[in-house]
mmCIF file of C-alpha atoms and ligand atoms in Angstrom:
data_model
loop_
_atom_site.group_PDB
_atom_site.id
_atom_site.type_symbol
_atom_site.label_atom_id
_atom_site.label_comp_id
_atom_site.label_asym_id
_atom_site.label_seq_id
_atom_site.Cartn_x
_atom_site.Cartn_y
_atom_site.Cartn_z
ATOM 1 C CA MET F 1 -6.303 16.558 14.593
ATOM 2 C CA LEU F 2 -4.015 15.624 11.726
ATOM 3 C CA GLY F 3 -2.310 18.459 10.599
ATOM 4 C CA SER F 4 -0.287 18.866 13.985
ATOM 5 C CA LYS F 5 0.129 15.132 13.676
ATOM 6 C CA VAL F 6 1.866 15.447 10.090
ATOM 7 C CA VAL F 7 4.079 18.286 11.364
ATOM 8 C CA ASP F 8 5.330 15.733 14.447
ATOM 9 C CA LYS F 9 5.802 12.819 12.290
ATOM 10 C CA LEU F 10 7.999 14.918 9.425
ATOM 11 C CA ARG F 11 10.088 16.635 12.468
ATOM 12 C CA GLU F 12 10.878 13.116 13.834
ATOM 13 C CA ARG F 13 11.581 12.194 10.366
ATOM 14 C CA GLY F 14 14.361 15.181 10.562
ATOM 15 C CA ARG F 15 12.469 17.359 7.624
ATOM 16 C CA ASP F 16 12.048 20.794 8.439
ATOM 17 C CA ALA F 17 8.086 21.092 8.548
ATOM 18 C CA VAL F 18 6.332 24.411 9.300
ATOM 19 C CA ALA F 19 2.870 24.422 10.889
ATOM 20 C CA ALA F 20 0.753 26.771 9.284
ATOM 21 C CA SER F 21 -2.642 27.868 10.508
ATOM 22 C CA PRO F 22 -4.837 31.254 11.587
ATOM 23 C CA LYS F 23 -3.182 30.553 15.357
ATOM 24 C CA THR F 24 0.191 30.529 13.444
ATOM 25 C CA GLY F 25 -1.054 33.934 11.519
ATOM 26 C CA VAL F 26 -1.433 31.659 7.957
ATOM 27 C CA ASN F 27 -5.235 31.940 6.696
ATOM 28 C CA ALA F 28 -5.831 29.919 3.406
ATOM 29 C CA LEU F 29 -9.011 31.557 2.683
ATOM 30 C CA THR F 30 -8.102 34.861 3.058
ATOM 31 C CA GLY F 31 -4.106 34.195 1.729
ATOM 32 C CA GLU F 32 -2.666 36.006 4.853
ATOM 33 C CA GLY F 33 0.951 34.622 5.544
ATOM 34 C CA LEU F 34 0.574 32.320 2.517
ATOM 35 C CA ALA F 35 3.657 33.069 0.504
ATOM 36 C CA ASP F 36 5.961 33.576 3.658
ATOM 37 C CA ALA F 37 4.817 30.088 5.013
ATOM 38 C CA LEU F 38 5.656 28.458 1.748
ATOM 39 C CA THR F 39 9.262 30.254 1.090
ATOM 40 C CA GLY F 40 11.504 27.627 0.274
ATOM 41 C CA ALA F 41 9.067 24.806 0.507
ATOM 42 C CA ASP F 42 9.495 21.483 -1.567
ATOM 43 C CA VAL F 43 6.439 20.096 -0.328
ATOM 44 C CA VAL F 44 2.963 21.397 0.949
ATOM 45 C CA VAL F 45 0.638 19.526 2.861
ATOM 46 C CA ASP F 46 -3.233 20.595 2.685
ATOM 47 C CA VAL F 47 -5.023 19.553 5.800
ATOM 48 C CA PRO F 48 -7.325 22.504 7.068
ATOM 49 C CA ASN F 49 -10.955 21.612 7.865
ATOM 50 C CA SER F 50 -13.607 23.955 7.167
ATOM 51 C CA PRO F 51 -15.482 25.320 10.571
ATOM 52 C CA SER F 52 -18.800 24.902 8.883
ATOM 53 C CA PHE F 53 -19.852 21.552 7.352
ATOM 54 C CA GLU F 54 -23.059 22.950 6.085
ATOM 55 C CA ASP F 55 -23.414 22.581 2.424
ATOM 56 C CA ASP F 56 -22.210 26.006 1.085
ATOM 57 C CA PRO F 57 -19.760 27.050 3.564
ATOM 58 C CA VAL F 58 -17.815 23.694 3.419
ATOM 59 C CA MET F 59 -17.787 24.143 -0.869
ATOM 60 C CA GLU F 60 -16.582 27.556 -0.398
ATOM 61 C CA PHE F 61 -13.783 26.728 2.179
ATOM 62 C CA PHE F 62 -12.207 23.520 0.248
ATOM 63 C CA THR F 63 -12.251 25.238 -2.863
ATOM 64 C CA LYS F 64 -11.554 28.736 -1.690
ATOM 65 C CA SER F 65 -8.490 27.529 0.522
ATOM 66 C CA THR F 66 -6.982 24.996 -2.082
ATOM 67 C CA THR F 67 -7.241 27.600 -4.928
ATOM 68 C CA ASN F 68 -5.154 30.276 -2.794
ATOM 69 C CA LEU F 69 -2.805 27.290 -1.199
ATOM 70 C CA ALA F 70 -2.212 26.226 -4.864
ATOM 71 C CA ALA F 71 -1.420 29.551 -6.511
ATOM 72 C CA ALA F 72 0.844 30.169 -3.801
ATOM 73 C CA ALA F 73 2.471 26.817 -3.979
ATOM 74 C CA LYS F 74 3.187 27.334 -7.623
ATOM 75 C CA ALA F 75 4.287 31.017 -7.237
ATOM 76 C CA ALA F 76 6.835 29.499 -4.471
ATOM 77 C CA GLY F 77 7.584 26.512 -6.674
ATOM 78 C CA VAL F 78 6.947 23.739 -4.367
ATOM 79 C CA GLY F 79 7.059 20.655 -6.185
ATOM 80 C CA HIS F 80 4.641 18.269 -4.798
ATOM 81 C CA TYR F 81 1.016 18.981 -3.591
ATOM 82 C CA VAL F 82 -0.116 16.585 -0.918
ATOM 83 C CA ALA F 83 -3.800 16.660 0.416
ATOM 84 C CA VAL F 84 -6.032 14.456 2.605
ATOM 85 C CA SER F 85 -9.575 13.663 1.367
ATOM 86 C CA ILE F 86 -12.164 10.692 2.117
ATOM 87 C CA VAL F 87 -12.471 7.215 0.888
ATOM 88 C CA GLY F 88 -15.742 6.896 -1.215
ATOM 89 C CA SER F 89 -16.124 10.565 -1.452
ATOM 90 C CA ASP F 90 -16.770 10.182 -5.684
ATOM 91 C CA GLN F 91 -19.245 7.859 -4.694
ATOM 92 C CA LEU F 92 -21.521 9.713 -2.471
ATOM 93 C CA PRO F 93 -22.417 12.959 -4.168
ATOM 94 C CA LYS F 94 -25.716 13.565 -1.934
ATOM 95 C CA SER F 95 -23.150 14.622 0.989
ATOM 96 C CA GLY F 96 -22.134 18.247 0.333
ATOM 97 C CA TYR F 97 -19.155 17.763 2.455
ATOM 98 C CA LEU F 98 -17.601 14.986 0.486
ATOM 99 C CA ARG F 99 -18.827 17.091 -2.643
ATOM 100 C CA ALA F 100 -16.555 19.786 -1.578
ATOM 101 C CA LYS F 101 -13.780 17.183 -0.869
ATOM 102 C CA VAL F 102 -14.190 16.106 -4.733
ATOM 103 C CA ALA F 103 -14.135 19.639 -5.864
ATOM 104 C CA GLN F 104 -11.205 20.656 -3.848
ATOM 105 C CA GLU F 105 -9.572 17.172 -5.346
ATOM 106 C CA LYS F 106 -10.329 17.953 -8.862
ATOM 107 C CA LEU F 107 -8.671 21.897 -8.083
ATOM 108 C CA ILE F 108 -5.773 20.093 -6.802
ATOM 109 C CA ALA F 109 -5.254 17.373 -9.942
ATOM 110 C CA GLN F 110 -5.673 20.397 -12.179
ATOM 111 C CA SER F 111 -3.268 22.515 -10.786
ATOM 112 C CA GLU F 112 -0.398 21.586 -12.781
ATOM 113 C CA ILE F 113 1.562 21.207 -9.624
ATOM 114 C CA PRO F 114 2.611 17.430 -9.289
ATOM 115 C CA TYR F 115 0.539 16.005 -6.365
ATOM 116 C CA SER F 116 -0.753 13.147 -4.613
ATOM 117 C CA ILE F 117 -4.023 12.804 -2.689
ATOM 118 C CA VAL F 118 -4.322 10.328 0.155
ATOM 119 C CA ARG F 119 -8.086 9.232 0.811
ATOM 120 C CA ALA F 120 -9.086 8.180 4.421
ATOM 121 C CA THR F 121 -11.523 6.478 6.485
ATOM 122 C CA GLN F 122 -12.887 7.951 9.173
ATOM 123 C CA PHE F 123 -10.711 8.851 12.023
ATOM 124 C CA ALA F 124 -11.037 6.838 15.256
ATOM 125 C CA GLU F 125 -11.041 9.807 17.056
ATOM 126 C CA PHE F 126 -14.075 10.941 15.233
ATOM 127 C CA THR F 127 -16.222 7.922 16.165
ATOM 128 C CA ASP F 128 -17.656 9.357 19.128
ATOM 129 C CA ALA F 129 -18.730 12.195 17.685
ATOM 130 C CA ILE F 130 -20.550 10.388 14.603
ATOM 131 C CA THR F 131 -22.198 8.529 17.136
ATOM 132 C CA ALA F 132 -23.209 11.717 19.079
ATOM 133 C CA SER F 133 -24.483 12.737 15.537
ATOM 134 C CA MET F 134 -26.881 9.611 15.451
ATOM 135 C CA THR F 135 -28.292 9.677 18.696
ATOM 136 C CA VAL F 136 -31.754 10.952 19.647
ATOM 137 C CA GLY F 137 -32.629 10.795 23.336
ATOM 138 C CA ASP F 138 -31.446 7.655 24.388
ATOM 139 C CA GLU F 139 -31.536 5.846 20.651
ATOM 140 C CA VAL F 140 -28.702 5.866 18.291
ATOM 141 C CA ARG F 141 -29.885 5.077 14.834
ATOM 142 C CA VAL F 142 -27.128 4.003 12.546
ATOM 143 C CA PRO F 143 -26.765 2.897 8.737
ATOM 144 C CA ASP F 144 -26.818 -0.267 7.910
ATOM 145 C CA ALA F 145 -22.919 0.195 6.567
ATOM 146 C CA LEU F 146 -19.545 -0.593 7.445
ATOM 147 C CA ILE F 147 -16.998 1.736 9.058
ATOM 148 C CA GLN F 148 -13.109 1.448 9.018
ATOM 149 C CA PRO F 149 -11.566 4.044 11.630
ATOM 150 C CA ILE F 150 -8.154 4.777 11.421
ATOM 151 C CA ALA F 151 -6.070 6.344 14.095
ATOM 152 C CA ALA F 152 -5.322 9.958 13.140
ATOM 153 C CA GLU F 153 -1.599 9.073 14.319
ATOM 154 C CA ASP F 154 -1.475 6.101 11.645
ATOM 155 C CA LEU F 155 -2.505 8.635 9.076
ATOM 156 C CA ALA F 156 -0.402 10.991 9.781
ATOM 157 C CA ALA F 157 2.449 8.622 9.579
ATOM 158 C CA GLU F 158 1.103 7.633 5.965
ATOM 159 C CA VAL F 159 0.796 11.720 4.958
ATOM 160 C CA ALA F 160 4.426 12.108 6.021
ATOM 161 C CA ARG F 161 5.726 9.179 3.999
ATOM 162 C CA VAL F 162 3.784 10.197 1.176
ATOM 163 C CA ALA F 163 4.880 13.810 1.456
ATOM 164 C CA GLU F 164 8.651 12.619 1.437
ATOM 165 C CA SER F 165 7.999 10.272 -1.698
ATOM 166 C CA GLU F 166 7.735 11.444 -5.473
ATOM 167 C CA PRO F 167 4.491 12.657 -6.105
ATOM 168 C CA LEU F 168 1.750 10.205 -6.758
ATOM 169 C CA GLY F 169 -0.480 11.888 -9.796
ATOM 170 C CA GLY F 170 -3.472 10.372 -8.263
ATOM 171 C CA ILE F 171 -5.104 8.729 -5.535
ATOM 172 C CA GLU F 172 -4.312 6.219 -2.723
ATOM 173 C CA ASN F 173 -6.724 4.750 -0.121
ATOM 174 C CA ILE F 174 -5.840 4.012 3.442
ATOM 175 C CA GLY F 175 -8.244 2.705 5.900
ATOM 176 C CA GLY F 176 -7.706 1.547 9.822
ATOM 177 C CA PRO F 177 -6.972 -2.364 10.815
ATOM 178 C CA GLU F 178 -10.367 -3.479 10.923
ATOM 179 C CA LYS F 179 -14.034 -3.109 9.018
ATOM 180 C CA ILE F 180 -16.772 -3.073 11.541
ATOM 181 C CA SER F 181 -20.310 -2.149 11.589
ATOM 182 C CA PHE F 182 -21.709 1.658 12.337
ATOM 183 C CA GLU F 183 -23.815 -0.789 14.858
ATOM 184 C CA GLN F 184 -20.462 -2.076 16.529
ATOM 185 C CA MET F 185 -18.666 1.573 16.279
ATOM 186 C CA ALA F 186 -21.810 2.786 18.396
ATOM 187 C CA ARG F 187 -21.913 0.409 20.735
ATOM 188 C CA ALA F 188 -18.088 0.659 21.454
ATOM 189 C CA ALA F 189 -18.315 4.765 21.899
ATOM 190 C CA LEU F 190 -21.292 4.236 24.197
ATOM 191 C CA ALA F 191 -19.413 1.506 26.336
ATOM 192 C CA ARG F 192 -16.021 3.975 26.810
ATOM 193 C CA GLN F 193 -18.449 6.812 27.798
ATOM 194 C CA GLY F 194 -20.306 4.961 30.384
ATOM 195 C CA GLU F 195 -23.795 5.440 28.838
ATOM 196 C CA VAL F 196 -26.682 3.098 28.075
ATOM 197 C CA LYS F 197 -28.420 3.628 25.208
ATOM 198 C CA THR F 198 -30.529 1.844 22.547
ATOM 199 C CA VAL F 199 -28.745 1.030 19.493
ATOM 200 C CA VAL F 200 -31.328 0.592 15.949
ATOM 201 C CA VAL F 201 -29.844 -0.166 12.585
ATOM 202 C CA ASP F 202 -32.111 1.781 10.138
ATOM 203 C CA PRO F 203 -31.334 1.631 6.581
ATOM 204 C CA GLN F 204 -32.725 4.574 5.871
ATOM 205 C CA VAL F 205 -30.154 6.597 8.034
ATOM 206 C CA GLY F 206 -27.658 8.167 6.284
ATOM 207 C CA TYR F 207 -23.837 9.819 6.819
ATOM 208 C CA PHE F 208 -23.536 13.637 6.579
ATOM 209 C CA GLY F 209 -26.720 13.650 4.005
ATOM 210 C CA THR F 210 -26.190 10.510 2.065
ATOM 211 C CA PRO F 211 -27.435 6.866 1.955
ATOM 212 C CA LEU F 212 -24.833 4.890 2.413
ATOM 213 C CA SER F 213 -24.419 0.885 0.844
ATOM 214 C CA MET F 214 -22.465 -1.074 2.832
ATOM 215 C CA ASN F 215 -19.141 -0.716 1.492
ATOM 216 C CA SER F 216 -19.506 3.110 0.482
ATOM 217 C CA LEU F 217 -17.030 4.401 3.072
ATOM 218 C CA VAL F 218 -14.390 1.308 3.733
ATOM 219 C CA THR F 219 -11.203 0.417 1.530
ATOM 220 C CA ALA F 220 -11.395 -2.308 -1.505
HETATM 221 N N1 NAP C 301 -12.266 13.410 10.507
HETATM 222 C C1 NAP C 301 -11.895 12.810 9.829
HETATM 223 O O1 NAP C 301 -12.525 11.443 10.446
HETATM 224 C C2 NAP C 301 -11.349 12.758 8.300
HETATM 225 C C3 NAP C 301 -11.369 11.343 7.335
HETATM 226 C C4 NAP C 301 -10.436 11.730 6.463
HETATM 227 C C5 NAP C 301 -10.090 12.750 6.117
HETATM 228 N N2 NAP C 301 -10.205 13.903 6.721
HETATM 229 C C6 NAP C 301 -9.618 15.378 6.072
HETATM 230 O O2 NAP C 301 -8.403 15.809 7.163
HETATM 231 C C7 NAP C 301 -8.071 16.891 7.126
HETATM 232 C C8 NAP C 301 -7.912 17.470 8.385
HETATM 233 O O3 NAP C 301 -8.964 16.956 9.203
HETATM 234 P P1 NAP C 301 -8.872 17.253 10.906
HETATM 235 O O4 NAP C 301 -10.273 16.454 11.292
HETATM 236 O O5 NAP C 301 -7.561 17.252 11.237
HETATM 237 O O6 NAP C 301 -9.707 18.734 10.958
HETATM 238 P P2 NAP C 301 -9.302 19.416 11.962
HETATM 239 O O7 NAP C 301 -8.838 18.995 13.763
HETATM 240 O O8 NAP C 301 -10.713 20.449 12.459
HETATM 241 O O9 NAP C 301 -8.703 20.836 12.047
HETATM 242 C C9 NAP C 301 -8.613 21.561 11.562
HETATM 243 C C10 NAP C 301 -7.398 22.496 10.912
HETATM 244 O O10 NAP C 301 -7.926 23.530 10.129
HETATM 245 C C11 NAP C 301 -7.021 24.558 10.363
HETATM 246 N N3 NAP C 301 -7.920 25.829 10.004
HETATM 247 C C12 NAP C 301 -9.227 26.219 9.995
HETATM 248 N N4 NAP C 301 -9.474 27.440 8.868
HETATM 249 C C13 NAP C 301 -8.262 27.565 8.704
HETATM 250 C C14 NAP C 301 -8.115 28.751 7.651
HETATM 251 N N5 NAP C 301 -8.636 29.620 6.653
HETATM 252 N N6 NAP C 301 -6.904 28.465 6.938
HETATM 253 C C15 NAP C 301 -5.508 27.490 6.976
HETATM 254 N N7 NAP C 301 -6.026 26.412 8.226
HETATM 255 C C16 NAP C 301 -7.001 26.532 8.864
HETATM 256 C C17 NAP C 301 -7.175 24.972 12.073
HETATM 257 O O11 NAP C 301 -6.338 25.941 12.793
HETATM 258 P P3 NAP C 301 -6.312 26.377 13.657
HETATM 259 O O12 NAP C 301 -5.618 25.134 14.403
HETATM 260 O O13 NAP C 301 -5.482 27.367 13.672
HETATM 261 O O14 NAP C 301 -7.560 26.772 14.610
HETATM 262 C C18 NAP C 301 -7.259 23.453 12.373
HETATM 263 O O15 NAP C 301 -5.732 23.113 12.323
HETATM 264 C C19 NAP C 301 -9.696 17.472 6.367
HETATM 265 O O16 NAP C 301 -9.194 17.818 5.359
HETATM 266 C C20 NAP C 301 -11.091 16.479 6.267
HETATM 267 O O17 NAP C 301 -11.470 16.515 5.067
HETATM 268 C C21 NAP C 301 -11.120 13.865 7.779
#
């Protein structure tokens, strides 16, 4: 979703961007192809995603891939490490996915490579899947919280801008243009799909294993 769009944005801006993923022979978990992909690179943009969102595999994915990528980036003399994380991740330790993103952020901050972390809100393209994950039969049970969907294209433009800029040495947050309730998100998703289901706001419902408060997932 995101990586290919970042590559497009960088190329549109006249940058020499190398798309690197298992499909192009580069594997951040095994290290295969990393050294070649990074030869001559000024910046690395770390945006793979874990095939599993289960607690242990997702922790292993983000810690191992970022450890390998940072070591390869350091060896190649890369001067800027850019990664994408999630708004509010450090406030929601009950989510295994978000714990893994925070562990990834820490590895980057400790890597001794100048870095920028862009924490983003949920992709707009992901809201159908979020709604489906909260659906049981004819009912969608959603948390009593806000969400701020961002188009992956808009995030890609910001990640490309950050990659071209001086390292932040820290974290910036970016969210979509509107904060809406999970209820509104679910109703919009159902309307798009032409589905008729009951949407119930249930404060007990969490998000990827974590309870939410109203503003957990949105920018300040
Ligand atoms: N989804 C959201 O709402 C959201 C919000 C904020 C931040 N983020 C973050 O944005 C990043 C990208 O998410 P996404 O939704 O764009 O992911 P995605 O669509 O699931 O894409 C995953 C990418 O990771 C690559 N990949 C998988 N295993 C790999 C490995 N071992 N080595 C190298 N690359 C590997 C895949 O390569 P192939 O194409 O070769 O299979 C694919 O290109 C993640 O860090 C995620 O945490 C996501």
